[in-house]
Amino acid sequence: MPSFPSVRLRNVSLSASVLRTANASSELASSGSEPRVAFDLTLGPGVTGLVGRNGSGKSSLLKFIASSGLTGATDLPVMGEVSLSGPVRLLDQSPDPQARLCGLFGCAEAWADLRHALAGEPTRGAFEAVDWTLEDRMVAQLTRFGLPGMAPERRLGALSGGQQLRASLAALFFDAPEIILLDEPTNALDTEAREVLAAALKSHRGIALVASHDRTLLEEVDRIVSLEPDGSVAQFGGGWSAFQTAREAERARLVAEADKAARALRQHRAQVEEAAARQARRARQGKALRDGSQSKMLLDKAKEGAEGAAGGRLRATARRQEALGAAQASAVNRIEVVTPVAMVFPEINLPATKQVLVLREAVFAIGDRRIGPITLSLTGPERLAISGPNGAGKSTLLRGIAGKIAPLSGEVIRPVKCARLDQSGGLAGPGNLIEAARREHPHLEPAEIRTALAQAGFRGDTALKPVAVLSGGERLRAAIALLGAGGYPAPLLLLDEPTNHLDLDALEALEEGLSQWRGALIVISHDAHFLRKLEISARFCLNSRHMGVTKAL
């Protein structure tokens, strides 16, 4: 048993079906080959970020480690051996709503013993074995994660979604476990909860393996492990910035290698053409000699020798050209197995003085609560971020701005057309991509939908894929393409947590596309890195302590 915490993976490989899913738009998926690369990986104390494209196997790998790699324990598409130095916990993001907090903490029996002992009733074991500090430790842990005064016997179904995730995080870190595994833990967390999680990870003394696309979180990790498109892994020391620098340097090296291979192939082809020209000249000279006075016997003997040597040279030349071509193809493939498809927003040029949105004392309902009164305005291509804790009503406000719900009082004035994209890109539900697009855009003609999808790379049968099998990036790319369909793009774009289910490639493509967008933008996001990239001009804070617009720094 190692003297320090460790996770050791040996001869681990992802199934070919996983790799085909992760590389759905590459030759790797359509070639009919069964790529399978086994890897070894050892993790020591500290926080390790796990990155990779959607569908690359991050979640399966975490579940595989959590199951200790026992054959037959799961039906996961992963094979190999796992060696753990101690107990492992995987963040529970879908707890049973009927379970109680003490059960989530794994302390249901110990909690029952404590309650019986305090009531003077018999316990399961010796009275001296009762954990007398259990309640204090659980309450302190719940308070640490933003749930003060929460009773350990409370049912999870009585908590909001955000509170359930906070409770799951509190349970994960309870009593300092040796090894913890987290799968996209920040997706449903507000800014305050993200900061609490970051502090908990920083103070963790064991091993933490975190699958995430949250670059603010990844900036603080000790190392990053990347699941590559071919199923191998690459490990980088440091956080997100160091990872990006190393990746860019590696890409530059591979580009130079591909250029060198291409030059060698061109030079070889030029040499082959020159040799062929020389051989043609010699053939013409030989014909002239045969037409002359030299004896036929001498000429035939010379011809046989020349043909034998030429045949050998041709075979060597063919082998050399094949090797150079393979080297060039290999170098190009290593640059990027899948070239990320750009997210291209429709062209628009919104005048700086154009009134885009006005809210005057608008009040909206969210259940029994009221949001507002809210007063704000947007002019020209301004970029507004709506911030606030989970449950504050940010999405309700965005739906009110979009005209999906009417205000209880006050007014909402939208002088321009607006388009709204939520976490699914607005394309969800049953059926294929074209059917989902028709539901979301009933005003568009079928030909307009097909044209827009084709321009985004969804051509032929690809446009008939079920929406359920598309990645978050693919759904968002299709939704963005439909914004400009019909020739009348909306000057005001509303985004509700658009980054939650995107991998890093899709996220960066979204940022690049929005940087070229010349319309107005209102966005809800807890992703600080994403908001910085968008160059937000103002923020609207929505919470009980303060409500209003502040200019972004």
Coordinates of N, CA and C in Angstrom, one line a residue, residues 3 13 28 32 57 73 77 92 111 122 149 180 184 202 258 330 346 350 380 421 437 483 503 513 543 545 548:
S3 N 2.5 5.0 0.6 CA 2.5 5.8 1.9 C 1.8 7.1 1.7
S13 N -8.5 1.4 -21.3 CA -8.9 1.9 -22.7 C -10.4 2.1 -22.7
L28 N -12.0 9.5 -38.2 CA -11.8 8.4 -37.3 C -13.1 7.7 -37.1
G32 N -14.5 3.2 -40.3 CA -14.8 1.8 -40.1 C -13.8 1.1 -39.2
G57 N -15.5 10.3 -22.9 CA -15.4 9.3 -21.9 C -15.0 9.8 -20.5
A73 N -18.8 -5.0 -12.5 CA -19.5 -4.2 -11.6 C -20.4 -3.2 -12.2
P77 N -18.3 1.6 -20.7 CA -17.4 1.3 -21.9 C -16.0 1.5 -21.6
D92 N -22.4 13.0 -6.0 CA -23.8 12.5 -6.3 C -24.6 13.7 -6.8
W111 N -26.4 8.4 12.6 CA -27.3 9.5 13.0 C -28.4 8.9 13.8
P122 N -32.1 2.4 23.4 CA -31.0 1.5 23.0 C -30.4 1.8 21.6
G149 N -28.2 26.2 9.3 CA -29.5 25.8 9.9 C -30.2 24.7 9.3
I180 N -11.6 12.0 -4.0 CA -12.9 12.5 -4.5 C -12.9 12.7 -6.0
E184 N -18.2 17.8 -13.8 CA -18.8 19.0 -14.1 C -19.5 19.6 -12.9
K202 N -9.1 23.7 -2.9 CA -7.8 24.2 -2.5 C -7.3 23.6 -1.2
A258 N 4.4 19.0 -40.2 CA 3.6 18.7 -41.3 C 4.1 19.5 -42.5
S330 N 0.2 11.5 -41.5 CA 0.2 11.3 -40.1 C 0.5 12.6 -39.4
P346 N -25.2 35.4 -37.7 CA -25.6 36.2 -38.9 C -25.1 37.6 -38.8
L350 N -25.9 47.0 -36.0 CA -26.9 47.7 -35.2 C -26.4 49.1 -34.9
G380 N -28.3 50.3 -28.9 CA -27.2 49.9 -29.8 C -26.6 48.5 -29.4
L421 N -31.6 31.9 -26.7 CA -31.0 30.6 -26.6 C -30.8 30.2 -25.2
A437 N -36.2 22.1 -35.3 CA -36.1 23.4 -35.8 C -37.4 23.9 -36.2
L483 N -30.7 31.4 -36.5 CA -31.0 32.8 -36.1 C -31.1 33.7 -37.4
D503 N -18.4 21.5 -24.5 CA -17.0 21.2 -24.2 C -16.1 22.4 -24.5
G513 N -17.4 33.3 -32.1 CA -18.5 33.8 -32.9 C -19.2 35.0 -32.3
N543 N -30.7 40.5 -6.8 CA -30.8 39.8 -5.6 C -31.5 40.7 -4.5
R545 N -30.4 42.1 -1.8 CA -29.7 43.2 -1.2 C -29.6 44.4 -2.1
G548 N -30.1 46.5 -9.7 CA -29.8 47.7 -10.5 C -28.7 47.4 -11.5

